[in-house]
């Protein structure tokens, strides 16, 4: 896409840079300010239960109603646990305060050694750098160049995912860094550097397990070096790196304990460590939606489980506590049949993904970018837990969509804009205020709508001859007069 040439301080790029800096500074200052308020309350004796140990986090969370920075305190306690040489996960099937692999706790240890406020500030800086890199890498994969592209490619996707960016900063979730790892892997694949690509997907998987699904894409596309690199670095991150700090046998035992409690813990009532809200409205995954629609589970459980995972609301009202269970299921099937339907649906989505992908001989950088955007959407759908802040992963797919909208031919532009409007509408209903819409699957339906649009783009590539003419007309219309 031709770049917009504009000079002066008020050029679109200057305005974007200043605005992005202001937003990122605000996102960083909010959790840091919350930490200072927490310390002030501790000095005043408002919070009497210490929250620097994993063993007291659950009680601390119950006492601090409406507390923010809830995951930062988990990271801090996990890092201190490693420094103290204590157990990361409780024995005997108790609930895990820290639900991530042991590798994540080991990485957090040096940050926790700096103190809680410095750790929060450091993680905010990492997220800020990740935001900038994600935007640039998204534009690079969509257009072939990272800089001086159309301002809308930088602005619109970031604005759409801005609420989820803020959630990741506010509560301390690592999903922005995970997306950065995936984007760096895609850039490495574009540049034919498969070993770093596999390493970055392995790093994301070692922090939060659901990016593991990326290995299926590598295998299908016969990226054998990337596949081998991912497996090798997974072994390094999960087994070798934590062993000098935790002990080889102890690390394996903790890894086994985590896998049994998180990866392989799935029944009628619990999913991973999410007892009580595994199938609540706040979990927007395909697995949770299938259970809500096909068997009688309460999507609006009482108490704290009736809140989004990034919620900072207080305790529910008396009327909410006194109500009975609610149902939205359209069938009453056996749990095993529900799982069979989920597996069949997942296989159909995977088959559709494979069918729309061009053969390797006809693959281009543009088609690969769309494939990888679809991969991110599928990983969201298939993740057993899908809370609102996960949707920051739509940043890259939205950039692909905006690029196609800008270069679309006149006869297809209207249809694309109508589809994009419907997509934004479904994403709007993913807000935590729309509990019923979330319970009925607004997360899944918006992801499927995005997936369908990307599939159409993959099967209907633009015509280069007409694109250049349309791009020039569009850029001329959107360029400030001083730039001509």
Short mmCIF file of C-alpha atoms in Angstrom, two decimals, residues 4-457:
data_model
loop_
_atom_site.label_atom_id
_atom_site.label_comp_id
_atom_site.label_asym_id
_atom_site.label_seq_id
_atom_site.Cartn_x
_atom_site.Cartn_y
_atom_site.Cartn_z
CA UNK A 4 0.91 8.76 2.93
CA UNK A 5 3.48 11.53 2.56
CA UNK A 6 2.95 14.26 5.13
CA UNK A 7 5.27 16.59 6.91
CA UNK A 8 5.08 18.67 10.01
CA UNK A 9 4.29 18.05 13.64
CA UNK A 10 0.58 17.49 12.94
CA UNK A 11 1.13 14.73 10.40
CA UNK A 12 -1.02 11.60 11.00
CA UNK A 13 2.04 9.67 12.17
CA UNK A 14 3.06 12.31 14.70
CA UNK A 15 -0.46 12.43 16.11
CA UNK A 16 -0.57 8.63 16.33
CA UNK A 17 2.77 8.45 18.13
CA UNK A 18 1.80 11.12 20.68
CA UNK A 19 -1.61 9.53 21.28
CA UNK A 20 -0.11 6.04 21.66
CA UNK A 21 2.45 7.32 24.16
CA UNK A 22 -0.25 9.02 26.25
CA UNK A 23 -2.42 5.89 26.27
CA UNK A 24 0.47 3.58 27.19
CA UNK A 25 1.63 5.89 29.97
CA UNK A 26 -1.91 5.92 31.34
CA UNK A 27 -2.13 2.12 31.17
CA UNK A 28 1.17 1.83 33.04
CA UNK A 29 0.38 4.39 35.74
CA UNK A 30 -2.99 2.88 36.70
CA UNK A 31 -1.72 -0.45 38.13
CA UNK A 32 1.27 1.29 39.72
CA UNK A 33 -1.08 3.77 41.43
CA UNK A 34 -3.21 0.85 42.60
CA UNK A 35 -0.12 -0.65 44.23
CA UNK A 36 0.57 2.55 46.15
CA UNK A 37 -3.06 2.62 47.33
CA UNK A 38 -2.74 -1.00 48.45
CA UNK A 39 0.34 -0.19 50.53
CA UNK A 40 -1.47 2.77 52.08
CA UNK A 41 -4.41 0.53 53.08
CA UNK A 42 -2.02 -2.02 54.56
CA UNK A 43 -0.43 0.66 56.70
CA UNK A 44 -3.90 1.69 57.87
CA UNK A 45 -4.71 -1.91 58.77
CA UNK A 46 -7.57 -2.28 56.26
CA UNK A 47 -6.05 -5.42 54.69
CA UNK A 48 -4.91 -7.63 57.53
CA UNK A 49 -4.20 -10.87 55.63
CA UNK A 50 -0.77 -10.90 53.93
CA UNK A 51 -0.82 -11.63 50.20
CA UNK A 52 2.87 -12.28 49.56
CA UNK A 53 2.48 -16.06 49.89
CA UNK A 54 0.57 -18.39 47.58
CA UNK A 55 -0.92 -20.18 50.58
CA UNK A 56 -2.72 -16.99 51.72
CA UNK A 57 -3.76 -15.58 48.35
CA UNK A 58 -7.23 -17.14 48.35
CA UNK A 59 -8.06 -15.76 51.78
CA UNK A 60 -6.53 -12.41 50.85
CA UNK A 61 -8.65 -12.27 47.70
CA UNK A 62 -11.82 -12.90 49.71
CA UNK A 63 -10.98 -10.10 52.12
CA UNK A 64 -10.03 -7.49 49.53
CA UNK A 65 -13.41 -7.11 47.86
CA UNK A 66 -13.21 -5.27 44.55
CA UNK A 67 -9.40 -5.38 44.65
CA UNK A 68 -7.55 -4.57 41.45
CA UNK A 69 -4.12 -5.76 40.28
CA UNK A 70 -5.30 -9.23 41.27
CA UNK A 71 -2.88 -11.10 39.02
CA UNK A 72 0.10 -8.92 39.87
CA UNK A 73 -0.14 -10.12 43.47
CA UNK A 74 -0.20 -13.71 42.19
CA UNK A 75 2.96 -13.09 40.14
CA UNK A 76 4.66 -11.50 43.14
CA UNK A 77 3.72 -14.32 45.49
CA UNK A 78 4.82 -16.96 42.94
CA UNK A 79 8.20 -15.26 42.47
CA UNK A 80 8.75 -15.06 46.23
CA UNK A 81 7.76 -18.70 46.55
CA UNK A 82 10.60 -19.66 44.22
CA UNK A 83 13.03 -17.42 46.09
CA UNK A 84 12.02 -19.01 49.40
CA UNK A 85 12.27 -22.53 48.00
CA UNK A 86 8.64 -23.31 48.87
CA UNK A 87 6.15 -25.46 46.94
CA UNK A 88 4.45 -23.68 44.04
CA UNK A 89 1.36 -25.91 43.98
CA UNK A 90 -0.46 -27.26 47.04
CA UNK A 91 -0.60 -31.05 47.42
CA UNK A 92 -3.69 -33.19 47.76
CA UNK A 93 -5.83 -31.72 44.97
CA UNK A 94 -6.30 -28.30 46.59
CA UNK A 95 -7.07 -25.29 44.40
CA UNK A 96 -4.03 -23.69 42.77
CA UNK A 97 -3.52 -20.00 43.56
CA UNK A 98 -0.94 -19.99 40.72
CA UNK A 99 -2.29 -21.78 37.64
CA UNK A 100 0.68 -21.41 35.27
CA UNK A 101 3.59 -23.80 34.60
CA UNK A 102 6.59 -23.83 37.00
CA UNK A 103 8.71 -22.07 34.36
CA UNK A 104 6.56 -18.95 34.71
CA UNK A 105 7.17 -18.84 38.47
CA UNK A 106 10.93 -19.18 37.97
CA UNK A 107 10.93 -16.29 35.48
CA UNK A 108 8.99 -14.13 37.94
CA UNK A 109 11.49 -14.73 40.78
CA UNK A 110 14.05 -12.03 39.79
CA UNK A 111 11.22 -9.54 39.21
CA UNK A 112 9.72 -10.29 42.64
CA UNK A 113 13.15 -9.75 44.22
CA UNK A 114 12.95 -6.08 43.16
CA UNK A 115 9.81 -5.50 45.22
CA UNK A 116 6.16 -5.53 44.25
CA UNK A 117 5.90 -1.98 42.92
CA UNK A 118 9.06 -2.34 40.83
CA UNK A 119 7.80 -5.69 39.53
CA UNK A 120 4.48 -4.13 38.45
CA UNK A 121 6.34 -1.25 36.78
CA UNK A 122 8.65 -3.69 34.97
CA UNK A 123 5.78 -5.83 33.70
CA UNK A 124 3.94 -2.70 32.52
CA UNK A 125 7.02 -1.63 30.56
CA UNK A 126 7.20 -5.09 28.99
CA UNK A 127 3.53 -4.84 27.98
CA UNK A 128 4.09 -1.35 26.55
CA UNK A 129 6.99 -2.55 24.42
CA UNK A 130 4.88 -5.53 23.35
CA UNK A 131 2.07 -3.21 22.20
CA UNK A 132 4.38 -1.17 20.01
CA UNK A 133 6.01 -4.27 18.54
CA UNK A 134 2.65 -5.99 17.90
CA UNK A 135 1.35 -2.99 15.96
CA UNK A 136 4.47 -2.73 13.82
CA UNK A 137 4.71 -6.48 13.18
CA UNK A 138 1.01 -6.66 12.29
CA UNK A 139 1.40 -3.94 9.68
CA UNK A 140 4.60 -5.58 8.40
CA UNK A 141 2.90 -8.94 7.90
CA UNK A 142 -0.14 -7.31 6.26
CA UNK A 143 1.72 -5.00 3.87
CA UNK A 144 5.36 -6.08 3.75
CA UNK A 145 6.55 -2.91 5.50
CA UNK A 146 6.29 -1.91 9.16
CA UNK A 147 6.63 1.87 8.85
CA UNK A 148 4.99 4.69 6.90
CA UNK A 149 1.90 2.74 5.97
CA UNK A 150 -1.66 4.02 6.10
CA UNK A 151 -2.41 5.49 9.57
CA UNK A 152 -5.67 3.55 9.80
CA UNK A 153 -3.70 0.29 9.86
CA UNK A 154 -2.08 1.38 13.11
CA UNK A 155 -5.01 3.22 14.67
CA UNK A 156 -8.22 1.25 14.03
CA UNK A 157 -7.11 -2.25 15.21
CA UNK A 158 -5.52 -0.73 18.34
CA UNK A 159 -8.70 1.23 19.10
CA UNK A 160 -10.92 -1.84 18.70
CA UNK A 161 -8.83 -3.94 21.12
CA UNK A 162 -8.09 -1.00 23.46
CA UNK A 163 -10.46 -2.20 26.24
CA UNK A 164 -8.72 -5.58 26.31
CA UNK A 165 -5.29 -3.93 26.21
CA UNK A 166 -6.31 -1.96 29.29
CA UNK A 167 -7.57 -5.13 31.01
CA UNK A 168 -4.21 -6.83 30.47
CA UNK A 169 -2.42 -3.87 32.03
CA UNK A 170 -4.92 -3.42 34.84
CA UNK A 171 -5.05 -6.98 36.17
CA UNK A 172 -1.59 -8.10 35.05
CA UNK A 173 -2.38 -10.73 32.43
CA UNK A 174 0.42 -11.93 30.07
CA UNK A 175 -1.70 -12.20 26.92
CA UNK A 176 -0.05 -9.18 25.30
CA UNK A 177 3.37 -10.74 25.73
CA UNK A 178 2.05 -14.06 24.41
CA UNK A 179 0.74 -12.29 21.31
CA UNK A 180 4.13 -10.61 20.92
CA UNK A 181 5.77 -14.06 20.95
CA UNK A 182 3.36 -15.37 18.31
CA UNK A 183 3.84 -12.30 16.10
CA UNK A 184 7.62 -12.59 16.35
CA UNK A 185 7.27 -16.23 15.34
CA UNK A 186 5.22 -15.25 12.28
CA UNK A 187 7.76 -12.59 11.30
CA UNK A 188 10.53 -15.16 11.64
CA UNK A 189 8.62 -17.56 9.40
CA UNK A 190 8.18 -14.75 6.83
CA UNK A 191 11.96 -14.23 6.87
CA UNK A 192 12.65 -18.00 6.60
CA UNK A 193 14.15 -18.19 10.10
CA UNK A 194 12.35 -21.24 11.43
CA UNK A 195 14.41 -21.93 14.56
CA UNK A 196 13.55 -18.58 16.25
CA UNK A 197 9.90 -19.06 15.21
CA UNK A 198 9.67 -22.39 17.02
CA UNK A 199 11.45 -20.94 20.05
CA UNK A 200 8.97 -18.07 20.39
CA UNK A 201 5.91 -20.33 20.18
CA UNK A 202 7.55 -22.58 22.78
CA UNK A 203 8.12 -19.57 25.06
CA UNK A 204 4.46 -18.58 24.81
CA UNK A 205 3.41 -22.17 25.54
CA UNK A 206 5.71 -22.41 28.57
CA UNK A 207 4.01 -19.35 30.06
CA UNK A 208 0.39 -20.22 29.21
CA UNK A 209 -0.39 -23.57 27.68
CA UNK A 210 -2.94 -22.78 24.94
CA UNK A 211 -0.40 -21.54 22.29
CA UNK A 212 0.68 -25.20 22.08
CA UNK A 213 -1.89 -25.53 19.29
CA UNK A 214 0.50 -23.63 17.03
CA UNK A 215 2.53 -26.80 16.52
CA UNK A 216 -0.30 -28.26 14.43
CA UNK A 217 0.07 -25.40 11.93
CA UNK A 218 3.84 -25.90 11.77
CA UNK A 219 3.44 -29.60 11.08
CA UNK A 220 0.74 -29.12 8.44
CA UNK A 221 2.82 -26.51 6.61
CA UNK A 222 5.87 -28.82 6.88
CA UNK A 223 7.89 -26.33 8.84
CA UNK A 224 10.02 -29.12 10.20
CA UNK A 225 12.85 -26.95 11.55
CA UNK A 226 10.35 -24.76 13.39
CA UNK A 227 8.58 -27.85 14.75
CA UNK A 228 11.83 -29.37 16.00
CA UNK A 229 12.88 -26.03 17.47
CA UNK A 230 9.56 -25.66 19.30
CA UNK A 231 9.82 -29.14 20.84
CA UNK A 232 13.45 -28.61 21.83
CA UNK A 233 12.78 -25.23 23.45
CA UNK A 234 9.68 -26.58 25.21
CA UNK A 235 11.92 -29.20 26.80
CA UNK A 236 14.41 -26.49 27.71
CA UNK A 237 11.86 -24.06 29.20
CA UNK A 238 9.77 -26.62 31.10
CA UNK A 239 12.39 -29.13 32.25
CA UNK A 240 15.98 -27.91 31.93
CA UNK A 241 15.83 -24.20 32.83
CA UNK A 242 13.88 -24.52 36.14
CA UNK A 243 15.95 -27.50 37.36
CA UNK A 244 18.99 -25.57 38.70
CA UNK A 245 16.63 -23.46 40.83
CA UNK A 246 14.04 -26.08 41.86
CA UNK A 247 15.95 -29.34 41.51
CA UNK A 248 15.41 -31.76 38.63
CA UNK A 249 13.15 -34.20 40.48
CA UNK A 250 11.18 -31.49 42.26
CA UNK A 251 10.61 -29.57 39.02
CA UNK A 252 9.30 -32.71 37.29
CA UNK A 253 6.99 -33.39 40.23
CA UNK A 254 5.66 -29.81 40.12
CA UNK A 255 5.24 -29.99 36.35
CA UNK A 256 3.27 -33.22 36.74
CA UNK A 257 1.17 -31.70 39.53
CA UNK A 258 0.40 -28.66 37.37
CA UNK A 259 -0.49 -30.77 34.31
CA UNK A 260 -2.83 -32.99 36.35
CA UNK A 261 -4.52 -29.98 37.92
CA UNK A 262 -4.77 -27.81 34.79
CA UNK A 263 -4.43 -29.71 31.51
CA UNK A 264 -6.12 -32.98 32.46
CA UNK A 265 -8.67 -31.75 35.00
CA UNK A 266 -12.02 -31.69 33.22
CA UNK A 267 -15.36 -33.03 34.46
CA UNK A 268 -19.00 -31.99 34.80
CA UNK A 269 -18.27 -29.34 37.40
CA UNK A 270 -14.69 -28.19 36.90
CA UNK A 271 -12.39 -27.18 34.07
CA UNK A 272 -8.78 -26.79 35.08
CA UNK A 273 -8.76 -24.90 38.37
CA UNK A 274 -11.94 -22.98 37.57
CA UNK A 275 -14.41 -24.64 39.92
CA UNK A 276 -17.73 -22.81 40.15
CA UNK A 277 -17.31 -20.72 37.00
CA UNK A 278 -15.86 -23.21 34.52
CA UNK A 279 -19.07 -23.02 32.48
CA UNK A 280 -20.22 -19.55 33.60
CA UNK A 281 -21.03 -16.76 31.15
CA UNK A 282 -17.59 -15.24 31.64
CA UNK A 283 -15.87 -18.22 30.01
CA UNK A 284 -16.53 -17.65 26.33
CA UNK A 285 -14.73 -20.70 24.95
CA UNK A 286 -16.33 -23.13 22.53
CA UNK A 287 -16.01 -25.88 25.13
CA UNK A 288 -17.84 -23.86 27.79
CA UNK A 289 -20.52 -22.74 25.32
CA UNK A 290 -21.16 -26.32 24.23
CA UNK A 291 -21.70 -27.32 27.85
CA UNK A 292 -23.98 -24.36 28.54
CA UNK A 293 -26.21 -25.02 25.53
CA UNK A 294 -26.38 -28.82 25.60
CA UNK A 295 -26.69 -29.71 29.28
CA UNK A 296 -28.25 -28.05 32.37
CA UNK A 297 -25.51 -25.93 33.92
CA UNK A 298 -25.99 -22.54 35.58
CA UNK A 299 -24.32 -19.84 33.44
CA UNK A 300 -24.90 -17.26 36.19
CA UNK A 301 -23.54 -18.86 39.37
CA UNK A 302 -23.85 -17.08 42.68
CA UNK A 303 -21.17 -15.01 44.33
CA UNK A 304 -17.81 -14.10 42.84
CA UNK A 305 -18.20 -16.76 40.13
CA UNK A 306 -20.86 -14.58 38.47
CA UNK A 307 -18.21 -12.04 37.50
CA UNK A 308 -15.84 -11.74 34.59
CA UNK A 309 -12.30 -12.92 35.20
CA UNK A 310 -11.11 -9.32 34.97
CA UNK A 311 -13.94 -7.99 37.12
CA UNK A 312 -13.35 -5.76 40.14
CA UNK A 313 -16.97 -5.72 41.31
CA UNK A 314 -17.97 -6.10 44.92
CA UNK A 315 -19.99 -8.93 46.37
CA UNK A 316 -23.42 -9.64 44.76
CA UNK A 317 -26.64 -8.25 46.14
CA UNK A 318 -28.95 -10.10 48.54
CA UNK A 319 -31.48 -10.74 45.74
CA UNK A 320 -28.78 -12.34 43.59
CA UNK A 321 -27.70 -14.60 46.45
CA UNK A 322 -31.27 -15.77 47.07
CA UNK A 323 -32.21 -16.67 43.50
CA UNK A 324 -32.21 -20.22 42.22
CA UNK A 325 -30.11 -21.69 39.41
CA UNK A 326 -30.75 -20.48 35.87
CA UNK A 327 -30.52 -22.37 32.58
CA UNK A 328 -30.09 -21.49 28.91
CA UNK A 329 -29.59 -25.00 27.52
CA UNK A 330 -31.54 -26.05 24.43
CA UNK A 331 -30.90 -29.76 25.07
CA UNK A 332 -30.24 -32.07 28.00
CA UNK A 333 -27.51 -34.41 26.82
CA UNK A 334 -25.13 -36.70 28.62
CA UNK A 335 -21.75 -35.18 29.44
CA UNK A 336 -19.98 -37.63 27.13
CA UNK A 337 -22.25 -36.73 24.20
CA UNK A 338 -21.54 -33.05 24.82
CA UNK A 339 -17.83 -33.75 24.58
CA UNK A 340 -18.33 -35.73 21.39
CA UNK A 341 -20.21 -32.81 19.82
CA UNK A 342 -17.45 -30.43 20.88
CA UNK A 343 -14.78 -32.65 19.32
CA UNK A 344 -16.80 -33.02 16.11
CA UNK A 345 -17.35 -29.25 15.88
CA UNK A 346 -13.65 -28.60 16.47
CA UNK A 347 -12.69 -31.08 13.78
CA UNK A 348 -15.08 -29.44 11.33
CA UNK A 349 -13.53 -26.04 12.00
CA UNK A 350 -10.04 -27.48 11.52
CA UNK A 351 -11.14 -29.16 8.29
CA UNK A 352 -12.60 -25.90 7.01
CA UNK A 353 -9.35 -24.13 7.88
CA UNK A 354 -7.33 -26.68 5.93
CA UNK A 355 -9.67 -26.58 2.93
CA UNK A 356 -9.45 -22.80 2.46
CA UNK A 357 -5.65 -22.77 2.76
CA UNK A 358 -3.91 -22.70 -0.63
CA UNK A 359 -1.42 -25.45 -1.51
CA UNK A 360 2.13 -24.76 -0.45
CA UNK A 361 3.19 -24.17 -4.07
CA UNK A 362 0.64 -21.32 -4.42
CA UNK A 363 1.27 -19.84 -0.99
CA UNK A 364 2.38 -16.19 -0.88
CA UNK A 365 3.39 -13.88 1.99
CA UNK A 366 -0.10 -12.36 1.83
CA UNK A 367 -1.91 -15.71 2.06
CA UNK A 368 0.42 -16.83 4.86
CA UNK A 369 -0.45 -13.70 6.83
CA UNK A 370 -4.17 -14.47 6.53
CA UNK A 371 -3.56 -18.12 7.50
CA UNK A 372 -1.70 -17.02 10.60
CA UNK A 373 -4.43 -14.55 11.53
CA UNK A 374 -6.96 -17.38 11.23
CA UNK A 375 -4.69 -19.54 13.39
CA UNK A 376 -4.82 -16.97 16.20
CA UNK A 377 -8.63 -16.89 16.03
CA UNK A 378 -8.82 -20.70 16.13
CA UNK A 379 -6.50 -20.79 19.12
CA UNK A 380 -8.89 -18.45 20.93
CA UNK A 381 -11.90 -20.60 20.08
CA UNK A 382 -10.22 -23.84 21.14
CA UNK A 383 -8.74 -22.51 24.38
CA UNK A 384 -10.69 -24.16 27.25
CA UNK A 385 -10.75 -20.83 29.09
CA UNK A 386 -11.58 -17.69 27.12
CA UNK A 387 -12.09 -14.51 29.10
CA UNK A 388 -12.49 -11.01 27.73
CA UNK A 389 -8.85 -9.97 27.80
CA UNK A 390 -7.91 -12.90 25.53
CA UNK A 391 -9.48 -10.97 22.64
CA UNK A 392 -6.48 -8.67 22.47
CA UNK A 393 -5.24 -11.43 20.13
CA UNK A 394 -7.59 -10.03 17.47
CA UNK A 395 -5.14 -7.14 16.99
CA UNK A 396 -3.34 -8.86 14.11
CA UNK A 397 -6.48 -10.27 12.40
CA UNK A 398 -8.06 -6.81 12.54
CA UNK A 399 -4.98 -5.34 10.85
CA UNK A 400 -5.35 -7.89 8.05
CA UNK A 401 -9.01 -6.93 7.73
CA UNK A 402 -8.30 -3.18 7.64
CA UNK A 403 -5.65 -3.66 4.97
CA UNK A 404 -8.11 -5.55 2.77
CA UNK A 405 -10.80 -2.91 3.34
CA UNK A 406 -8.41 -0.19 2.20
CA UNK A 407 -7.41 -1.97 -1.00
CA UNK A 408 -10.78 -3.56 -1.82
CA UNK A 409 -12.33 -3.06 -5.24
CA UNK A 410 -15.41 -0.81 -5.32
CA UNK A 411 -17.77 -3.69 -6.10
CA UNK A 412 -16.67 -5.65 -2.99
CA UNK A 413 -15.91 -2.76 -0.64
CA UNK A 414 -19.53 -2.25 0.42
CA UNK A 415 -20.00 -5.89 1.38
CA UNK A 416 -16.74 -5.89 3.32
CA UNK A 417 -17.69 -2.79 5.26
CA UNK A 418 -21.10 -4.30 6.13
CA UNK A 419 -19.36 -7.45 7.35
CA UNK A 420 -16.87 -5.37 9.34
CA UNK A 421 -19.72 -3.43 10.96
CA UNK A 422 -21.41 -6.67 12.02
CA UNK A 423 -18.10 -7.87 13.42
CA UNK A 424 -17.68 -4.74 15.51
CA UNK A 425 -21.27 -5.11 16.75
CA UNK A 426 -20.68 -8.68 17.93
CA UNK A 427 -17.43 -7.61 19.59
CA UNK A 428 -19.35 -4.86 21.41
CA UNK A 429 -21.57 -7.50 22.99
CA UNK A 430 -18.47 -9.17 24.45
CA UNK A 431 -18.40 -6.47 27.14
CA UNK A 432 -19.03 -7.84 30.67
CA UNK A 433 -22.24 -5.77 30.95
CA UNK A 434 -23.91 -8.15 28.45
CA UNK A 435 -23.90 -11.31 30.54
CA UNK A 436 -26.73 -13.01 28.65
CA UNK A 437 -25.09 -12.34 25.28
CA UNK A 438 -21.82 -13.70 26.62
CA UNK A 439 -23.60 -16.77 28.01
CA UNK A 440 -25.20 -17.39 24.59
CA UNK A 441 -21.80 -17.31 22.93
CA UNK A 442 -21.11 -13.78 21.71
CA UNK A 443 -17.39 -14.49 22.07
CA UNK A 444 -17.58 -17.58 19.88
CA UNK A 445 -19.92 -16.01 17.30
CA UNK A 446 -17.69 -12.95 16.87
CA UNK A 447 -14.64 -15.21 16.49
CA UNK A 448 -16.47 -17.34 13.93
CA UNK A 449 -17.56 -14.23 12.03
CA UNK A 450 -13.95 -13.07 11.96
CA UNK A 451 -12.85 -16.54 10.86
CA UNK A 452 -15.39 -16.61 8.02
CA UNK A 453 -14.34 -13.20 6.73
CA UNK A 454 -10.67 -14.14 6.76
CA UNK A 455 -11.48 -17.39 4.95
CA UNK A 456 -13.26 -15.42 2.21
CA UNK A 457 -10.25 -13.11 1.87
#
